[in-house]
Amino acid sequence: MSPRHFLDISELSSDEVRLILDLAQRPVASLGRPLEGVGAALIFEKPSNRTRHSMEIAVVQLGGHPVYARGEEVGIDVRETAEDIAAVMAGYHGLLAARVFKHDVVVRMAKVSGVPVVNMLSDHSHPLQALADALTMQQTIGDLAGRSVAWSGDWNNVARSLAEVCVLLGARFSIAAPPAYGPSASEVTRINALGPGEFVAGTDPVAAVAGADAVHTDVWVSMGQEAETAAKEKAFAAYKVTGALMAKAAPSAQFFHCLPAHRGYEVDGEVIDGPASRVVPQAHNRLHSARGALAFLLGVK
Ligand code: CP
Ligand code: NVA
């Protein structure tokens, strides 16, 4: 039987997301040691702080041995194919995880791997981040069903996974992005069909955050897009999360950012370093939600 992989939030049902969030909050010892005696390969084609550390520690907490490898060393599709790498590593490890430039690489690895493959961020999505975002919002603003979550900025990997988890959990997710950088109509339709929530796309940041319980953003220039920096900084100038924009959200609105952040670009210091910011507990939840996700994939109920 082929193992359960985790490449996108959209592969999960609403109940499965809730189970992962529940597993994330259970005492570590109650999860058992599903990775006892095996390794977990963590391959990074791009830099990482939160994802590397949270995944390494989650693997240890589940009884396994993390093996970190930089992309240059493994050489996916340079030294050998993604398929050969995954098929071989599945013989050493109980889990394979990769941060890749091209999403198709994790899809190809999953096709041949006999153990779960986890996407640790691709150009398409960042599902582990969305689980931490959902967990942190649940802990700070309560059950997401019927709540309003806003995003001002780029329709990127983080935004896509967050939109998916919000719709699965019954929230309204409203994005404002410049016309050339927003979701396609087909993406809006696809994500709206995932669950009971609602996904609304527009171009006006004030309209997107109006009355929101949570306001999110992310960098304007994702890893791998450095050549687009000048054009994106110009296009996104009006989408910065400022104190004035936060004032349009609900009075109790909380601010979230996956980090790393660029103060003065996508968010002002007064917001990310202010009382409404939840970015540090959000980052800490990367560990708990990663542990919950891995436990789920490894069959912990
Ligand atoms: N948020 C996040 O994925 O951070 P890193 O790039 O540091 O892993
Ligand atoms: N959108 C960002 C997220 C980093 C965690 C990137 O892909 O670089």
Short mmCIF file of C-alpha atoms and ligand atoms in Angstrom, two decimals:
data_model
loop_
_atom_site.label_atom_id
_atom_site.label_comp_id
_atom_site.label_asym_id
_atom_site.label_seq_id
_atom_site.Cartn_x
_atom_site.Cartn_y
_atom_site.Cartn_z
CA MET A 1 0.00 0.00 0.00
CA SER A 2 1.37 3.41 -0.86
CA PRO A 3 2.05 5.65 2.16
CA ARG A 4 0.24 8.88 2.95
CA HIS A 5 2.24 11.89 1.72
CA PHE A 6 1.85 15.56 2.66
CA LEU A 7 2.51 17.83 -0.31
CA ASP A 8 -0.47 20.19 -0.01
CA ILE A 9 -3.13 21.16 2.51
CA SER A 10 -5.75 20.43 -0.15
CA GLU A 11 -5.00 16.67 0.20
CA LEU A 12 -6.54 16.74 3.69
CA SER A 13 -10.18 16.69 4.73
CA SER A 14 -11.50 19.13 7.33
CA ASP A 15 -11.54 16.31 9.90
CA GLU A 16 -7.93 15.40 9.09
CA VAL A 17 -6.79 18.99 9.60
CA ARG A 18 -8.60 19.01 12.96
CA LEU A 19 -6.95 15.69 13.90
CA ILE A 20 -3.48 17.07 13.08
CA LEU A 21 -4.16 20.20 15.16
CA ASP A 22 -5.32 17.96 18.00
CA LEU A 23 -2.22 15.73 17.72
CA ALA A 24 -0.10 18.91 17.75
CA GLN A 25 -1.43 19.82 21.18
CA ARG A 26 -1.16 16.40 22.81
CA PRO A 27 1.73 15.65 25.18
CA VAL A 28 4.76 14.45 23.20
CA ALA A 29 5.00 11.19 25.16
CA SER A 30 1.39 10.28 24.28
CA LEU A 31 2.30 10.07 20.57
CA GLY A 32 4.61 7.10 21.09
CA ARG A 33 7.81 6.76 19.05
CA PRO A 34 6.65 5.99 15.49
CA LEU A 35 10.08 6.82 14.07
CA GLU A 36 12.01 4.62 16.55
CA GLY A 37 15.07 3.13 14.91
CA VAL A 38 14.72 4.93 11.58
CA GLY A 39 15.89 8.19 10.09
CA ALA A 40 14.15 11.11 8.45
CA ALA A 41 15.83 12.74 5.44
CA LEU A 42 15.41 16.53 5.37
CA ILE A 43 16.63 17.95 2.05
CA PHE A 44 16.83 21.73 1.57
CA GLU A 45 17.37 23.34 -1.85
CA LYS A 46 16.75 26.76 -0.20
CA PRO A 47 17.76 28.30 3.15
CA SER A 48 15.67 27.69 6.27
CA ASN A 49 15.59 28.50 9.95
CA ARG A 50 12.14 27.57 11.35
CA THR A 51 11.43 24.63 9.05
CA ARG A 52 14.77 22.91 9.53
CA HIS A 53 14.81 23.25 13.30
CA SER A 54 11.13 22.43 13.88
CA MET A 55 11.30 19.36 11.64
CA GLU A 56 14.56 18.09 13.17
CA ILE A 57 13.17 18.39 16.69
CA ALA A 58 9.77 16.93 15.72
CA VAL A 59 11.56 13.88 14.27
CA VAL A 60 13.58 13.47 17.50
CA GLN A 61 10.42 13.81 19.61
CA LEU A 62 8.85 10.98 17.57
CA GLY A 63 11.86 8.75 18.22
CA GLY A 64 13.68 9.19 14.90
CA HIS A 65 17.06 10.46 13.70
CA PRO A 66 16.94 13.51 11.36
CA VAL A 67 19.53 13.66 8.56
CA TYR A 68 19.86 17.17 7.11
CA ALA A 69 21.20 17.56 3.58
CA ARG A 70 21.67 20.67 1.48
CA GLY A 71 20.34 20.64 -2.05
CA GLU A 72 23.81 21.05 -3.58
CA GLU A 73 24.99 17.91 -1.86
CA VAL A 74 22.07 15.74 -2.93
CA GLY A 75 21.88 17.35 -6.39
CA ILE A 76 18.25 16.67 -7.22
CA ASP A 77 18.03 16.17 -11.02
CA VAL A 78 21.70 17.22 -11.28
CA ARG A 79 23.64 14.44 -9.58
CA GLU A 80 20.76 11.98 -9.95
CA THR A 81 17.03 12.07 -10.58
CA ALA A 82 14.48 12.95 -7.91
CA GLU A 83 13.04 9.44 -8.40
CA ASP A 84 16.37 7.66 -7.78
CA ILE A 85 17.00 9.80 -4.69
CA ALA A 86 13.56 9.10 -3.22
CA ALA A 87 13.59 5.38 -3.99
CA VAL A 88 17.02 4.94 -2.38
CA MET A 89 16.40 7.15 0.66
CA ALA A 90 13.12 5.37 1.39
CA GLY A 91 15.27 2.35 2.27
CA TYR A 92 17.13 4.27 5.00
CA HIS A 93 14.40 6.48 6.39
CA GLY A 94 10.89 6.36 7.79
CA LEU A 95 10.15 9.75 6.23
CA LEU A 96 11.48 11.97 3.41
CA ALA A 97 11.00 15.74 3.45
CA ALA A 98 12.19 18.32 0.94
CA ARG A 99 12.22 22.09 0.40
CA VAL A 100 12.39 22.54 -3.35
CA PHE A 101 12.31 25.18 -6.06
CA LYS A 102 9.91 23.22 -8.27
CA HIS A 103 6.83 21.65 -6.69
CA ASP A 104 6.90 18.88 -9.28
CA VAL A 105 10.04 17.50 -7.61
CA VAL A 106 8.17 16.55 -4.41
CA VAL A 107 5.32 15.16 -6.54
CA ARG A 108 7.81 12.94 -8.41
CA MET A 109 9.49 11.84 -5.16
CA ALA A 110 6.12 10.88 -3.67
CA LYS A 111 5.29 8.74 -6.72
CA VAL A 112 8.19 6.36 -6.04
CA SER A 113 8.75 6.62 -2.28
CA GLY A 114 7.67 3.77 -0.03
CA VAL A 115 7.64 6.13 2.98
CA PRO A 116 5.77 9.43 3.48
CA VAL A 117 7.11 12.46 1.54
CA VAL A 118 6.58 15.89 3.10
CA ASN A 119 6.75 19.22 1.26
CA MET A 120 8.79 21.63 3.40
CA LEU A 121 8.01 24.54 0.99
CA SER A 122 7.92 24.67 -2.78
CA ASP A 123 7.17 27.44 -5.28
CA HIS A 124 3.53 26.28 -5.05
CA SER A 125 2.80 25.75 -1.38
CA HIS A 126 3.96 25.64 2.25
CA PRO A 127 1.56 23.25 3.97
CA LEU A 128 3.53 22.86 7.22
CA GLN A 129 3.37 26.64 7.66
CA ALA A 130 -0.40 26.69 7.20
CA LEU A 131 -0.86 24.12 9.98
CA ALA A 132 1.12 26.34 12.38
CA ASP A 133 -0.89 29.37 11.22
CA ALA A 134 -4.18 27.56 11.85
CA LEU A 135 -3.02 26.30 15.24
CA THR A 136 -1.91 29.77 16.33
CA MET A 137 -5.11 31.42 15.14
CA GLN A 138 -7.18 28.74 16.88
CA GLN A 139 -5.27 29.37 20.12
CA THR A 140 -5.51 33.17 19.90
CA ILE A 141 -8.85 33.95 18.25
CA GLY A 142 -10.65 30.62 18.82
CA ASP A 143 -12.34 28.15 16.46
CA LEU A 144 -11.87 29.40 12.91
CA ALA A 145 -15.37 28.49 11.73
CA GLY A 146 -17.13 31.71 10.78
CA ARG A 147 -14.05 33.86 11.52
CA SER A 148 -12.55 36.33 9.07
CA VAL A 149 -8.91 35.97 8.00
CA ALA A 150 -7.29 38.58 5.73
CA TRP A 151 -4.11 38.68 3.62
CA SER A 152 -2.59 41.80 2.11
CA GLY A 153 0.29 41.02 -0.26
CA ASP A 154 1.54 38.39 -2.66
CA TRP A 155 -0.52 35.35 -3.68
CA ASN A 156 2.37 33.00 -2.98
CA ASN A 157 3.11 29.54 -1.57
CA VAL A 158 2.26 30.59 2.01
CA ALA A 159 -0.95 32.39 0.99
CA ARG A 160 -2.17 29.42 -1.06
CA SER A 161 -1.74 26.92 1.79
CA LEU A 162 -3.29 29.36 4.28
CA ALA A 163 -6.31 29.94 2.02
CA GLU A 164 -6.78 26.18 1.74
CA VAL A 165 -6.62 25.54 5.49
CA CYS A 166 -8.99 28.45 6.21
CA VAL A 167 -11.61 27.15 3.77
CA LEU A 168 -11.27 23.62 5.18
CA LEU A 169 -11.84 24.96 8.71
CA GLY A 170 -14.82 27.11 7.74
CA ALA A 171 -13.23 30.56 7.85
CA ARG A 172 -13.62 33.39 5.35
CA PHE A 173 -10.21 34.09 3.74
CA SER A 174 -9.97 37.41 1.94
CA ILE A 175 -6.87 38.35 -0.06
CA ALA A 176 -5.89 41.71 -1.51
CA ALA A 177 -3.09 41.56 -4.08
CA PRO A 178 -2.12 43.74 -7.05
CA PRO A 179 -4.00 42.54 -10.16
CA ALA A 180 -0.96 40.84 -11.70
CA TYR A 181 -0.08 39.03 -8.45
CA GLY A 182 -3.42 37.65 -7.27
CA PRO A 183 -5.02 34.21 -7.66
CA SER A 184 -6.54 33.11 -10.96
CA ALA A 185 -10.30 32.69 -11.18
CA SER A 186 -9.80 28.91 -11.41
CA GLU A 187 -7.78 28.88 -8.18
CA VAL A 188 -10.52 30.82 -6.41
CA THR A 189 -13.08 28.27 -7.62
CA ARG A 190 -10.87 25.29 -6.72
CA ILE A 191 -10.17 26.51 -3.18
CA ASN A 192 -13.79 27.49 -2.52
CA ALA A 193 -14.76 23.90 -3.30
CA LEU A 194 -12.44 22.43 -0.64
CA GLY A 195 -14.62 23.01 2.40
CA PRO A 196 -17.26 25.04 4.21
CA GLY A 197 -15.31 28.33 4.34
CA GLU A 198 -15.11 31.04 1.72
CA PHE A 199 -12.23 32.41 -0.37
CA VAL A 200 -12.60 35.96 -1.68
CA ALA A 201 -9.97 37.63 -3.90
CA GLY A 202 -9.67 41.35 -4.60
CA THR A 203 -7.18 44.16 -5.01
CA ASP A 204 -8.15 46.57 -2.19
CA PRO A 205 -6.27 45.97 1.11
CA VAL A 206 -8.76 48.02 3.15
CA ALA A 207 -11.68 45.98 1.81
CA ALA A 208 -9.81 42.71 2.50
CA VAL A 209 -8.98 43.49 6.13
CA ALA A 210 -12.28 45.23 7.02
CA GLY A 211 -13.47 43.69 10.29
CA ALA A 212 -10.96 40.79 10.07
CA ASP A 213 -10.06 38.75 13.16
CA ALA A 214 -6.60 37.93 11.78
CA VAL A 215 -4.37 39.82 9.33
CA HIS A 216 -1.55 37.95 7.57
CA THR A 217 1.15 38.84 5.12
CA ASP A 218 4.46 37.48 3.82
CA VAL A 219 7.47 38.77 1.92
CA TRP A 220 6.83 40.33 -1.46
CA VAL A 221 9.85 38.53 -2.98
CA SER A 222 9.98 34.82 -2.26
CA MET A 223 13.14 32.71 -2.44
CA GLY A 224 13.97 32.19 -6.10
CA GLN A 225 12.23 35.41 -7.26
CA GLU A 226 15.13 37.78 -6.55
CA ALA A 227 15.24 39.01 -10.16
CA GLU A 228 11.70 40.40 -9.71
CA THR A 229 12.59 42.50 -6.64
CA ALA A 230 12.34 45.99 -8.19
CA ALA A 231 9.08 45.28 -10.00
CA LYS A 232 7.48 43.64 -6.98
CA GLU A 233 8.52 46.36 -4.53
CA LYS A 234 6.83 48.88 -6.82
CA ALA A 235 3.68 46.80 -7.32
CA PHE A 236 3.21 46.00 -3.63
CA ALA A 237 3.94 49.40 -2.02
CA ALA A 238 0.24 49.97 -1.25
CA TYR A 239 -0.16 46.50 0.28
CA LYS A 240 2.14 46.99 3.29
CA VAL A 241 0.50 46.11 6.62
CA THR A 242 0.68 49.38 8.55
CA GLY A 243 -0.88 50.49 11.81
CA ALA A 244 -3.47 52.37 9.73
CA LEU A 245 -4.39 49.19 7.83
CA MET A 246 -4.62 47.16 11.07
CA ALA A 247 -7.02 49.83 12.39
CA LYS A 248 -9.50 48.77 9.66
CA ALA A 249 -9.58 45.21 11.02
CA ALA A 250 -11.57 44.14 14.10
CA PRO A 251 -10.43 45.96 17.28
CA SER A 252 -9.09 42.65 18.66
CA ALA A 253 -7.40 41.66 15.35
CA GLN A 254 -4.11 39.77 15.59
CA PHE A 255 -1.18 40.00 13.16
CA PHE A 256 0.56 36.94 11.69
CA HIS A 257 3.62 36.46 9.45
CA CYS A 258 5.43 33.19 8.68
CA LEU A 259 8.84 34.91 8.96
CA PRO A 260 11.45 35.87 7.90
CA ALA A 261 9.98 39.40 7.67
CA HIS A 262 11.22 42.61 6.10
CA ARG A 263 10.23 45.55 8.30
CA GLY A 264 9.33 48.62 6.26
CA TYR A 265 8.38 46.50 3.23
CA GLU A 266 5.44 44.09 3.67
CA VAL A 267 4.92 45.12 7.31
CA ASP A 268 5.79 48.09 9.49
CA GLY A 269 7.75 47.60 12.69
CA GLU A 270 4.92 49.11 14.76
CA VAL A 271 2.71 46.17 13.68
CA ILE A 272 5.09 43.19 13.76
CA ASP A 273 6.73 44.38 16.98
CA GLY A 274 3.48 45.69 18.48
CA PRO A 275 0.92 44.19 20.87
CA ALA A 276 -1.23 42.57 18.16
CA SER A 277 1.66 40.55 16.73
CA ARG A 278 1.57 36.77 17.21
CA VAL A 279 4.57 35.96 15.04
CA VAL A 280 6.70 34.39 17.78
CA PRO A 281 4.08 31.91 19.07
CA GLN A 282 3.27 31.27 15.38
CA ALA A 283 6.93 30.33 14.76
CA HIS A 284 7.04 28.20 17.94
CA ASN A 285 3.94 26.37 16.72
CA ARG A 286 5.91 25.21 13.69
CA LEU A 287 7.38 22.55 16.00
CA HIS A 288 4.07 21.40 17.48
CA SER A 289 2.21 21.38 14.17
CA ALA A 290 5.09 19.58 12.41
CA ARG A 291 5.03 16.91 15.12
CA GLY A 292 1.25 16.63 14.70
CA ALA A 293 1.54 16.31 10.92
CA LEU A 294 4.28 13.67 11.09
CA ALA A 295 2.38 11.69 13.74
CA PHE A 296 -0.70 11.77 11.48
CA LEU A 297 1.29 10.54 8.45
CA LEU A 298 2.83 7.78 10.54
CA GLY A 299 -0.59 6.53 11.60
CA VAL A 300 -0.89 7.88 15.16
CA LYS A 301 -4.60 8.24 15.95
N1 CP B 1 8.50 30.24 7.84
C1 CP B 1 9.49 29.44 7.38
O1 CP B 1 9.28 28.47 6.66
O2 CP B 1 10.72 29.82 7.81
P1 CP B 1 12.11 29.23 7.28
O3 CP B 1 12.24 29.62 5.83
O4 CP B 1 13.14 29.89 8.15
O5 CP B 1 12.09 27.74 7.43
N1 NVA B 2 7.11 33.00 0.55
C1 NVA B 2 8.38 32.82 1.22
C2 NVA B 2 8.20 32.03 2.47
C3 NVA B 2 9.44 31.78 3.27
C4 NVA B 2 9.21 30.97 4.49
C5 NVA B 2 9.36 32.15 0.29
O1 NVA B 2 8.97 31.24 -0.43
O2 NVA B 2 10.52 32.57 0.25
#
